[in-house]
Coordinates of C-alpha atoms in Angstrom, one line a residue:
X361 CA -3.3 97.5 -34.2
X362 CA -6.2 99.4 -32.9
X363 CA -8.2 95.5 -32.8
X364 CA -5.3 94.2 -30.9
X365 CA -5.4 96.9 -28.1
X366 CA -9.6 96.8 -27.7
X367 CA -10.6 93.5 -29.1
X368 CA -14.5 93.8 -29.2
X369 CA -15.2 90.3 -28.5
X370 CA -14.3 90.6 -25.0
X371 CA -16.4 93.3 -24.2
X372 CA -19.7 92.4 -26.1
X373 CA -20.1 89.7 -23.1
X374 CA -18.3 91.9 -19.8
X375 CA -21.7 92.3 -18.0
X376 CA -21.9 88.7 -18.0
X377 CA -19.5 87.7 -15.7
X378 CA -20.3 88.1 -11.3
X379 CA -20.0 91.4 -10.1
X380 CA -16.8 92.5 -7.9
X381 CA -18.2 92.4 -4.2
X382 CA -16.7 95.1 -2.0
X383 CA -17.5 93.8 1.9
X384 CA -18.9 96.5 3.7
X385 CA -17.3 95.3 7.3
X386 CA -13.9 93.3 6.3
X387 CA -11.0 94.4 7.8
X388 CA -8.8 92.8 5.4
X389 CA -6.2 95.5 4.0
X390 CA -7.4 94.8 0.1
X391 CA -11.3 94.9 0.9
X392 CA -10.4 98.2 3.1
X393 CA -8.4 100.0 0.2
X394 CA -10.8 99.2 -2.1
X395 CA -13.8 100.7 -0.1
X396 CA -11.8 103.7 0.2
X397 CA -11.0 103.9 -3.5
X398 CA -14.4 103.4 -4.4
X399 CA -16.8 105.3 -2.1
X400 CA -14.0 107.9 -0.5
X401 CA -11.5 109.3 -3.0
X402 CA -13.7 109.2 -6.1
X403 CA -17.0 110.1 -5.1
X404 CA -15.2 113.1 -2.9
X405 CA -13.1 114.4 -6.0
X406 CA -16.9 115.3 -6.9
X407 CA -17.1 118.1 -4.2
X408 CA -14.0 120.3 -4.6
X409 CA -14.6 120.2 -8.2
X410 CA -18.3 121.5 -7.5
X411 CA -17.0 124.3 -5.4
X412 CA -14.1 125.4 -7.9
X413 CA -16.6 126.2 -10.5
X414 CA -18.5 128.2 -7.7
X415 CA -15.2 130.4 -6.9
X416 CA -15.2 130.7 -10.5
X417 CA -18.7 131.8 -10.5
X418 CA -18.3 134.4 -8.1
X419 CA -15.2 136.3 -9.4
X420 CA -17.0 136.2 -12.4
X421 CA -15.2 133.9 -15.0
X422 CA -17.2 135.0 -17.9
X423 CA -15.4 138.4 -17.9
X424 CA -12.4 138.1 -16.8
X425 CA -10.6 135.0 -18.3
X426 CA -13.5 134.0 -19.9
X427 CA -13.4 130.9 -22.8
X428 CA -9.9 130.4 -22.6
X429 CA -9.9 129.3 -18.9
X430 CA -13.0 127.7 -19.1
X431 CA -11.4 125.4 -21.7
X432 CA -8.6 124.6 -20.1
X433 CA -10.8 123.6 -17.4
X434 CA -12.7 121.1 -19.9
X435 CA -9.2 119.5 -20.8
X436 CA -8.5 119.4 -16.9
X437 CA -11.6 117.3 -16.7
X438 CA -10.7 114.9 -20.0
X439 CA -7.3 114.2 -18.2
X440 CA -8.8 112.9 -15.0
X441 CA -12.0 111.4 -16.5
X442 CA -10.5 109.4 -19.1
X443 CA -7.9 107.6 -17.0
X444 CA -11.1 107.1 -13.8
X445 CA -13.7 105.8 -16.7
X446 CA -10.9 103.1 -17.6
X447 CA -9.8 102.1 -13.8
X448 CA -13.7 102.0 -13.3
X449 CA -14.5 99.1 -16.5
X450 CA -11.2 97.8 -18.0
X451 CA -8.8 94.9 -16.7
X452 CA -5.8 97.3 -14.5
X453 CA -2.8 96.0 -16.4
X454 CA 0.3 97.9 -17.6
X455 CA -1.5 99.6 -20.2
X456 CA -4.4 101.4 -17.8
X457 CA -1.8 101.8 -15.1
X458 CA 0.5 103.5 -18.3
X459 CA -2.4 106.0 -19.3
X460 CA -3.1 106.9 -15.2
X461 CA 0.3 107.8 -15.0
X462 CA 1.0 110.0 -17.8
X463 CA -2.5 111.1 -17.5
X464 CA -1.6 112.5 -13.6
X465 CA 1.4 114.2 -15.1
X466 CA -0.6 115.6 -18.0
X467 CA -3.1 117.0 -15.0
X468 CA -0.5 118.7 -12.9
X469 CA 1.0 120.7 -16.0
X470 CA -2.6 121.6 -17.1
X471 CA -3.2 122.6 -13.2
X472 CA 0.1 125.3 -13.8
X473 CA -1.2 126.8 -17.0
X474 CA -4.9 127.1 -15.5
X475 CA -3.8 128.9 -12.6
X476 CA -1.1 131.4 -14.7
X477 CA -3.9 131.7 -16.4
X478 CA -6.0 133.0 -14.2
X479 CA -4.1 135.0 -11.8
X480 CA -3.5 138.0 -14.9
X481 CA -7.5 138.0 -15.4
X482 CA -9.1 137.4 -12.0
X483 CA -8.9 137.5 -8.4
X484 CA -7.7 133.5 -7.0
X485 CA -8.7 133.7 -3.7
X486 CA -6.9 131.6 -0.8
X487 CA -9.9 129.6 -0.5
X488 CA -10.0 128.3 -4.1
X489 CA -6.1 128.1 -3.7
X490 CA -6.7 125.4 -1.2
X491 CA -9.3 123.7 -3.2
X492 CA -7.0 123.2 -6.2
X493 CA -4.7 121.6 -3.8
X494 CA -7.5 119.2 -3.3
X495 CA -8.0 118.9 -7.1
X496 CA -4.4 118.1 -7.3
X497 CA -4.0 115.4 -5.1
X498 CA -7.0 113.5 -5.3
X499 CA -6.0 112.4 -8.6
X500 CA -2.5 111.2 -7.0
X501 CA -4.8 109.1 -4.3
X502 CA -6.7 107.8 -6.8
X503 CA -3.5 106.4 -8.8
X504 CA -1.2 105.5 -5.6
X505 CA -4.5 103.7 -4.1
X506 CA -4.9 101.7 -7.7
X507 CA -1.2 100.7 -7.7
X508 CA -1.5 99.5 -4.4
X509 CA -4.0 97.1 -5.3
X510 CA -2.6 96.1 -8.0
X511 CA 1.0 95.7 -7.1
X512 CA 1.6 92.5 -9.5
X513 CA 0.7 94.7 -12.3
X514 CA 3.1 97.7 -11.2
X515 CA 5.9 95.1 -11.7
X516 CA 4.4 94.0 -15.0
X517 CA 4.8 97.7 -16.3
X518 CA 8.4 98.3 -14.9
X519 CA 9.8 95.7 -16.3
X520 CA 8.0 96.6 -19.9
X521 CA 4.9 94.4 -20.1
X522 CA 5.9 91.2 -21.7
X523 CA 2.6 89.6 -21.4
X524 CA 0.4 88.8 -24.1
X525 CA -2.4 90.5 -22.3
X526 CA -0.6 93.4 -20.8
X527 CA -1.0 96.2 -23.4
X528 CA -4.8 95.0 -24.5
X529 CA -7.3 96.9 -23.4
X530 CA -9.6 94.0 -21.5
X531 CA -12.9 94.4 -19.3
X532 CA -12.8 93.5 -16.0
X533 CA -13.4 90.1 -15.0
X534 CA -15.7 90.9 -12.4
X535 CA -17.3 94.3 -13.2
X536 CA -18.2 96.6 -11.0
X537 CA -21.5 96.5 -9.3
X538 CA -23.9 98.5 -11.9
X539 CA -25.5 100.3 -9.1
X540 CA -22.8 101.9 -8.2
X541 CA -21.3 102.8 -11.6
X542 CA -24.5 104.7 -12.2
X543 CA -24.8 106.3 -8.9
X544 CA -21.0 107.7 -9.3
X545 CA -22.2 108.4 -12.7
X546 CA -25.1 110.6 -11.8
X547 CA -22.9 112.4 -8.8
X548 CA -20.0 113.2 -11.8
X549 CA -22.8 114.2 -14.6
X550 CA -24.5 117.1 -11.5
X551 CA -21.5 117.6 -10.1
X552 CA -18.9 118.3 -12.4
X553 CA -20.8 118.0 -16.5
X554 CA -23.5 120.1 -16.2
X555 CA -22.0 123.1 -13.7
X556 CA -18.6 123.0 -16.0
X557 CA -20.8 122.9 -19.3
X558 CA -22.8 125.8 -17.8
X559 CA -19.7 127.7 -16.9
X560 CA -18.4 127.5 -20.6
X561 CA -21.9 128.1 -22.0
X562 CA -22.5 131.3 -19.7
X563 CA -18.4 132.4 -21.0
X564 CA -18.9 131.8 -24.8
X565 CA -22.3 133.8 -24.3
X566 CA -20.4 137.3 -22.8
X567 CA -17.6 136.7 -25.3
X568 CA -20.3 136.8 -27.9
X569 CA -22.4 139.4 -26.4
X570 CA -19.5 142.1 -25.7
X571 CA -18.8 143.1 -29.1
X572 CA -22.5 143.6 -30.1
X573 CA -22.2 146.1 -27.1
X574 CA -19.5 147.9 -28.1
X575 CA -20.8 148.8 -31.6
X576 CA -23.9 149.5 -30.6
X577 CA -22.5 152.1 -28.4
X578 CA -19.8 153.0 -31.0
X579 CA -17.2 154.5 -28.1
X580 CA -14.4 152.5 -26.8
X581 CA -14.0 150.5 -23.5
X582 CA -11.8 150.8 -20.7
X583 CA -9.7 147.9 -19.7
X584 CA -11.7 145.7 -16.8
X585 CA -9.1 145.7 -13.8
X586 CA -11.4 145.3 -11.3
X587 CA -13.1 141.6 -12.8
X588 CA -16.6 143.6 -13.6
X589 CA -17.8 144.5 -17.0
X590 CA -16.0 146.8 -18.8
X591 CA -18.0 150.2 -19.1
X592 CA -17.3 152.5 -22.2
X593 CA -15.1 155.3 -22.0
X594 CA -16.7 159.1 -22.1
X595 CA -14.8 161.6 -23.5
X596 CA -14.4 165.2 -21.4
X597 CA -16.3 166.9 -24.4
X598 CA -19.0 164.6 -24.5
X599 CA -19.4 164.7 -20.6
X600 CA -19.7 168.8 -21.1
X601 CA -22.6 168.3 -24.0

């Protein structure tokens, strides 16, 4: 089964074929979608995403919600890039168009938890309010824009995918341009990997160091309400000695 949905042969050779070319000045409606697609709504999901982890930064993640929420931002991440890394090298047919569907719907809940998450641990600020909403409907773009250009293939799926090709995962018969797969590459790995790995790094680290604190002070803590490190709680005798 597994053969049948990525038959290797077919992607041994998918460099081979001419790449896609995306005009730069047509006005045609497809070439005009496409350049927004490729070089507005993806790239741009880059930035929001950069300055969520900063909001995170700055209230302080690593002591509040910590690992938890930092995790749930790593599954955010898998939802949106595994859907985007198909639309970007595989054939859209009912099968990608299937998985960017239920991977937008598996986004949106993740988006609920994160946030219930995070409003008992932390301050959410209006600011990073409005750029989840960003987060949120990016992805939406993304999948609405995709459809549109691919309209034959939304029918396909409705009406179940008879084809013989339709639920094989195939590479596209003109790739994209590799320039710009590793430009978008490099903007996703700076923008998004690395700050996101860095955030979950920086809260397994506190999780890891707070314990070792509070034995080697051997006195309980009081609970953090105010998102700062917990500081350990002094009885009235030992304030008298």
């Amino acid at each position: 089964m597994a053969l049948r949905v990525l038959p290797r042969k077919a992607w041994r050779n998918w460099r081979r074929s001419a790449d896609l070319r995306v005009p730069l000045h047509s006005t045609e409606v497809e070439d005009a979608s496409r350049r927004f697609l490729l070089y507005g709504a993806l790239p741009l999901w880059v930035l929001p995403g950069l300055a969520d982890w900063w909001m995170h930064r700055r209230t302080r993640i690593e002591h509040t919600s910590g690992t938890k929420e930092s995790a749930v931002h790593a599954l955010m991440m898998s939802e949106a890039g595994a859907p985007v890394l198909m639309g970007l090298l595989a054939r859209v047919n009912p099968l990608v168009l299937s998985v960017m569907g239920g991977a937008a719907l598996a986004h949106g809940a993740t988006a609920v938890w994160d946030v219930s998450l995070a409003v008992g641990e932390r301050e959410v600020r209006p600011i990073e309010q409005h750029i989840h909403s960003f987060l949120e409907v990016l992805p939406l773009t993304a999948l609405a824009f995709t459809a549109c250009l691919h309209a034959d293939q939304v029918r396909a799926t409705l009406r179940g995918g008879p084809g013989p090709q339709d639920w094989r995962l195939l590479p596209k018969e003109h790739p994209l341009p590799a320039t710009y797969l590793a430009g978008l590459a490099g903007a996703v790995v700076c923008g998004v990997v690395v700050p996101y790995a860095e955030e979950l790094w920086r809260c397994r680290r506190a999780a890891s160091a707070e314990p070792a604190v509070s034995t080697a002070s051997g006195l309980p803590t009081a609970p953090d309400v105010s998102g700062v490190p917990a500081v350990p709680a002094v009885s009235a005798e030992g304030s008298r000695r």
